[in-house]
């Protein structure tokens, strides 16, 4: 039975619109920054790939990547953001997109050990029909419970961190466009809506972590 409802579809529609707007802003910023370095160009490509995948994910449109390939791709993207900064201050700024990519990899994964069980059959009937010893069945359920607890913990940690990043980005003051003297402020002035874009992306990703998809 499908878990889709009109309310859930409405939320997914708003998230798709959000991610589409973010993707367009990333592309617009890329066009306005033709002299960006190699690292910045790779960053923009990864951001576009993530926003496109996030926009399509709720609708199950048949993504071009399998679940495993998507998990590998976004895990590599997360490592790119973690391993490419040269200074501690830059690392702190790149931690948020790295966690966002990690969250995308987490959502793209195929749950391991999934077992299809008839909803109308009792556990004893299922075990007997499958010819599985009761002790082994109990142990398997214990492992499944442990895996479910660990998965819930990872989801909660990713969600809380991204919500904190969204709050931080969306409450930052807009950078001054004229009185920008140090390199950090000059970089922010070239992308004055970057904080809003990053905050919206973090917020949308956090919401997606909590929704069925």
CSV table of C-alpha atoms in Angstrom, one decimal:
chain,number,residue,atom,x,y,z
A,1,UNK,CA,0.0,0.0,0.0
A,2,UNK,CA,1.3,3.4,-0.9
A,3,UNK,CA,2.2,5.8,2.0
A,4,UNK,CA,1.5,8.8,-0.2
A,5,UNK,CA,-1.1,11.3,0.9
A,6,UNK,CA,-2.3,14.6,-0.5
A,7,UNK,CA,-0.6,16.4,2.5
A,8,UNK,CA,2.7,14.5,1.9
A,9,UNK,CA,2.5,15.3,-1.8
A,10,UNK,CA,2.0,19.0,-1.0
A,11,UNK,CA,5.1,19.0,1.2
A,12,UNK,CA,7.1,17.1,-1.5
A,13,UNK,CA,5.9,19.7,-4.0
A,14,UNK,CA,7.2,22.6,-1.9
A,15,UNK,CA,10.5,20.9,-1.3
A,16,UNK,CA,10.9,20.2,-5.1
A,17,UNK,CA,10.2,23.9,-5.8
A,18,UNK,CA,12.7,24.9,-3.1
A,19,UNK,CA,15.4,22.6,-4.5
A,20,UNK,CA,14.7,23.8,-8.1
A,21,UNK,CA,15.1,27.5,-7.0
A,22,UNK,CA,18.3,26.6,-5.2
A,23,UNK,CA,19.7,24.8,-8.3
A,24,UNK,CA,18.8,27.8,-10.5
A,25,UNK,CA,20.6,30.1,-8.1
A,26,UNK,CA,23.7,27.9,-8.1
A,27,UNK,CA,23.7,28.0,-11.9
A,28,UNK,CA,23.1,31.8,-11.9
A,29,UNK,CA,26.1,32.2,-9.5
A,30,UNK,CA,28.2,30.0,-11.7
A,31,UNK,CA,27.4,32.1,-14.8
A,32,UNK,CA,28.3,35.2,-12.9
A,33,UNK,CA,31.6,33.8,-11.8
A,34,UNK,CA,33.3,32.6,-15.0
A,35,UNK,CA,36.8,33.0,-13.5
A,36,UNK,CA,36.2,30.6,-10.6
A,37,UNK,CA,38.9,28.1,-9.7
A,38,UNK,CA,38.8,24.4,-10.3
A,39,UNK,CA,37.7,23.7,-6.7
A,40,UNK,CA,34.8,26.2,-7.0
A,41,UNK,CA,33.7,24.7,-10.3
A,42,UNK,CA,33.6,21.2,-8.8
A,43,UNK,CA,31.7,22.6,-5.8
A,44,UNK,CA,29.1,24.1,-8.1
A,45,UNK,CA,28.7,20.9,-10.1
A,46,UNK,CA,28.2,18.8,-6.9
A,47,UNK,CA,25.7,21.3,-5.5
A,48,UNK,CA,23.7,21.2,-8.8
A,49,UNK,CA,23.8,17.4,-8.8
A,50,UNK,CA,22.5,17.3,-5.2
A,51,UNK,CA,19.7,19.8,-5.7
A,52,UNK,CA,18.5,18.0,-8.9
A,53,UNK,CA,18.6,14.7,-7.1
A,54,UNK,CA,16.7,16.1,-4.1
A,55,UNK,CA,14.1,17.7,-6.3
A,56,UNK,CA,13.4,14.4,-8.1
A,57,UNK,CA,13.7,12.1,-5.1
A,58,UNK,CA,10.2,12.4,-3.6
A,59,UNK,CA,8.5,11.5,-6.9
A,60,UNK,CA,10.5,8.3,-7.7
A,61,UNK,CA,11.0,9.3,-11.3
A,62,UNK,CA,13.5,6.5,-11.9
A,63,UNK,CA,16.8,8.3,-11.2
A,64,UNK,CA,19.7,7.5,-13.6
A,65,UNK,CA,21.8,6.2,-10.7
A,66,UNK,CA,21.0,3.1,-8.8
A,67,UNK,CA,20.7,3.4,-5.0
A,68,UNK,CA,24.2,2.0,-4.5
A,69,UNK,CA,25.8,4.2,-7.2
A,70,UNK,CA,24.0,7.3,-5.8
A,71,UNK,CA,25.3,6.4,-2.3
A,72,UNK,CA,28.9,6.1,-3.6
A,73,UNK,CA,28.6,9.3,-5.6
A,74,UNK,CA,27.4,11.4,-2.7
A,75,UNK,CA,29.8,9.8,-0.3
A,76,UNK,CA,32.6,10.8,-2.6
A,77,UNK,CA,31.1,14.3,-2.8
A,78,UNK,CA,31.1,14.6,1.0
A,79,UNK,CA,34.7,13.5,1.1
A,80,UNK,CA,35.5,16.1,-1.6
A,81,UNK,CA,34.2,18.9,0.6
A,82,UNK,CA,36.0,17.6,3.7
A,83,UNK,CA,39.4,16.9,2.1
A,84,UNK,CA,39.9,19.9,-0.2
A,85,UNK,CA,40.0,22.9,2.2
A,86,UNK,CA,43.5,24.3,3.0
A,87,UNK,CA,42.7,26.3,6.2
A,88,UNK,CA,40.7,25.6,9.3
A,89,UNK,CA,38.3,28.5,8.6
A,90,UNK,CA,37.6,27.2,5.1
A,91,UNK,CA,37.0,23.7,6.6
A,92,UNK,CA,34.4,25.0,8.9
A,93,UNK,CA,32.5,26.6,6.0
A,94,UNK,CA,32.7,23.4,3.9
A,95,UNK,CA,31.5,21.1,6.7
A,96,UNK,CA,27.9,22.0,6.1
A,97,UNK,CA,27.9,21.0,2.4
A,98,UNK,CA,29.8,17.9,3.4
A,99,UNK,CA,27.1,16.9,5.9
A,100,UNK,CA,24.5,17.7,3.3
A,101,UNK,CA,26.1,15.3,0.8
A,102,UNK,CA,26.5,12.7,3.5
A,103,UNK,CA,22.7,13.0,4.3
A,104,UNK,CA,22.0,12.5,0.6
A,105,UNK,CA,24.1,9.4,0.5
A,106,UNK,CA,22.3,8.2,3.7
A,107,UNK,CA,18.9,8.7,2.1
A,108,UNK,CA,20.0,7.0,-1.2
A,109,UNK,CA,21.2,3.8,0.6
A,110,UNK,CA,19.4,0.5,0.2
A,111,UNK,CA,18.4,-0.7,3.7
A,112,UNK,CA,20.2,-3.9,4.4
A,113,UNK,CA,18.7,-7.0,5.6
A,114,UNK,CA,15.1,-6.1,4.6
A,115,UNK,CA,12.8,-9.1,4.8
A,116,UNK,CA,9.3,-9.2,3.2
A,117,UNK,CA,6.8,-10.6,5.6
A,118,UNK,CA,3.1,-11.1,5.2
A,119,UNK,CA,1.2,-8.6,7.3
A,120,UNK,CA,-1.6,-11.2,8.0
A,121,UNK,CA,0.8,-13.9,9.2
A,122,UNK,CA,1.9,-14.2,12.8
A,123,UNK,CA,5.6,-14.4,13.6
A,124,UNK,CA,5.2,-18.1,14.6
A,125,UNK,CA,3.5,-18.9,11.2
A,126,UNK,CA,6.2,-17.0,9.3
A,127,UNK,CA,9.0,-18.8,11.1
A,128,UNK,CA,7.4,-22.2,10.6
A,129,UNK,CA,6.6,-21.5,6.9
A,130,UNK,CA,10.2,-20.5,6.2
A,131,UNK,CA,11.7,-23.4,8.1
A,132,UNK,CA,13.8,-21.1,10.3
A,133,UNK,CA,14.6,-22.2,13.9
A,134,UNK,CA,12.9,-20.0,16.5
A,135,UNK,CA,16.2,-19.1,18.1
A,136,UNK,CA,17.7,-17.9,14.8
A,137,UNK,CA,14.5,-15.9,14.1
A,138,UNK,CA,14.8,-14.2,17.5
A,139,UNK,CA,18.4,-13.4,17.0
A,140,UNK,CA,17.6,-12.0,13.5
A,141,UNK,CA,15.0,-9.7,15.0
A,142,UNK,CA,17.5,-8.5,17.6
A,143,UNK,CA,20.0,-7.6,14.9
A,144,UNK,CA,17.2,-5.8,12.9
A,145,UNK,CA,16.2,-3.8,16.0
A,146,UNK,CA,19.8,-2.8,16.6
A,147,UNK,CA,20.2,-1.8,13.0
A,148,UNK,CA,17.0,0.2,13.2
A,149,UNK,CA,18.1,2.0,16.3
A,150,UNK,CA,21.5,2.9,14.7
A,151,UNK,CA,19.8,4.1,11.6
A,152,UNK,CA,17.4,6.3,13.6
A,153,UNK,CA,20.4,7.7,15.6
A,154,UNK,CA,22.2,8.6,12.4
A,155,UNK,CA,19.1,10.3,10.9
A,156,UNK,CA,18.6,12.3,14.1
A,157,UNK,CA,22.2,13.5,14.2
A,158,UNK,CA,22.2,14.5,10.6
A,159,UNK,CA,18.8,16.3,11.0
A,160,UNK,CA,19.7,18.2,14.1
A,161,UNK,CA,23.1,19.3,12.6
A,162,UNK,CA,21.4,20.5,9.4
A,163,UNK,CA,18.7,22.3,11.2
A,164,UNK,CA,21.3,24.1,13.3
A,165,UNK,CA,23.2,25.1,10.1
A,166,UNK,CA,20.0,26.3,8.5
A,167,UNK,CA,19.2,28.5,11.5
A,168,UNK,CA,22.7,29.9,11.5
A,169,UNK,CA,22.7,30.7,7.8
A,170,UNK,CA,19.2,32.1,7.6
A,171,UNK,CA,19.7,34.4,10.6
A,172,UNK,CA,23.0,35.9,9.4
A,173,UNK,CA,23.0,39.5,8.3
A,174,UNK,CA,23.4,40.2,4.7
A,175,UNK,CA,27.0,41.0,3.8
A,176,UNK,CA,27.9,44.6,2.9
A,177,UNK,CA,28.3,44.9,-0.8
A,178,UNK,CA,30.5,48.0,-0.7
A,179,UNK,CA,32.5,48.0,2.5
A,180,UNK,CA,34.1,44.6,2.1
A,181,UNK,CA,37.7,44.7,3.0
A,182,UNK,CA,38.9,41.2,4.2
A,183,UNK,CA,38.8,38.2,1.9
A,184,UNK,CA,35.9,36.5,3.7
A,185,UNK,CA,33.7,39.5,3.4
A,186,UNK,CA,34.7,40.1,-0.2
A,187,UNK,CA,33.8,36.5,-1.1
A,188,UNK,CA,30.4,36.9,0.6
A,189,UNK,CA,29.8,40.1,-1.2
A,190,UNK,CA,30.2,38.4,-4.6
A,191,UNK,CA,27.4,35.9,-3.5
A,192,UNK,CA,25.1,38.1,-1.3
A,193,UNK,CA,22.3,35.5,-1.2
A,194,UNK,CA,24.7,32.6,-0.6
A,195,UNK,CA,23.7,32.3,3.1
A,196,UNK,CA,20.0,32.2,2.2
A,197,UNK,CA,20.6,29.5,-0.4
A,198,UNK,CA,22.8,27.4,1.9
A,199,UNK,CA,20.3,27.8,4.8
A,200,UNK,CA,17.4,26.8,2.5
A,201,UNK,CA,19.3,23.8,1.2
A,202,UNK,CA,20.2,22.7,4.8
A,203,UNK,CA,16.6,23.1,5.9
A,204,UNK,CA,15.1,21.3,2.9
A,205,UNK,CA,17.6,18.4,3.4
A,206,UNK,CA,16.7,18.1,7.1
A,207,UNK,CA,13.0,17.9,6.3
A,208,UNK,CA,13.7,15.3,3.6
A,209,UNK,CA,15.5,13.2,6.1
A,210,UNK,CA,12.3,13.0,8.2
A,211,UNK,CA,9.9,12.2,5.4
A,212,UNK,CA,9.2,8.9,3.6
A,213,UNK,CA,10.8,9.0,0.1
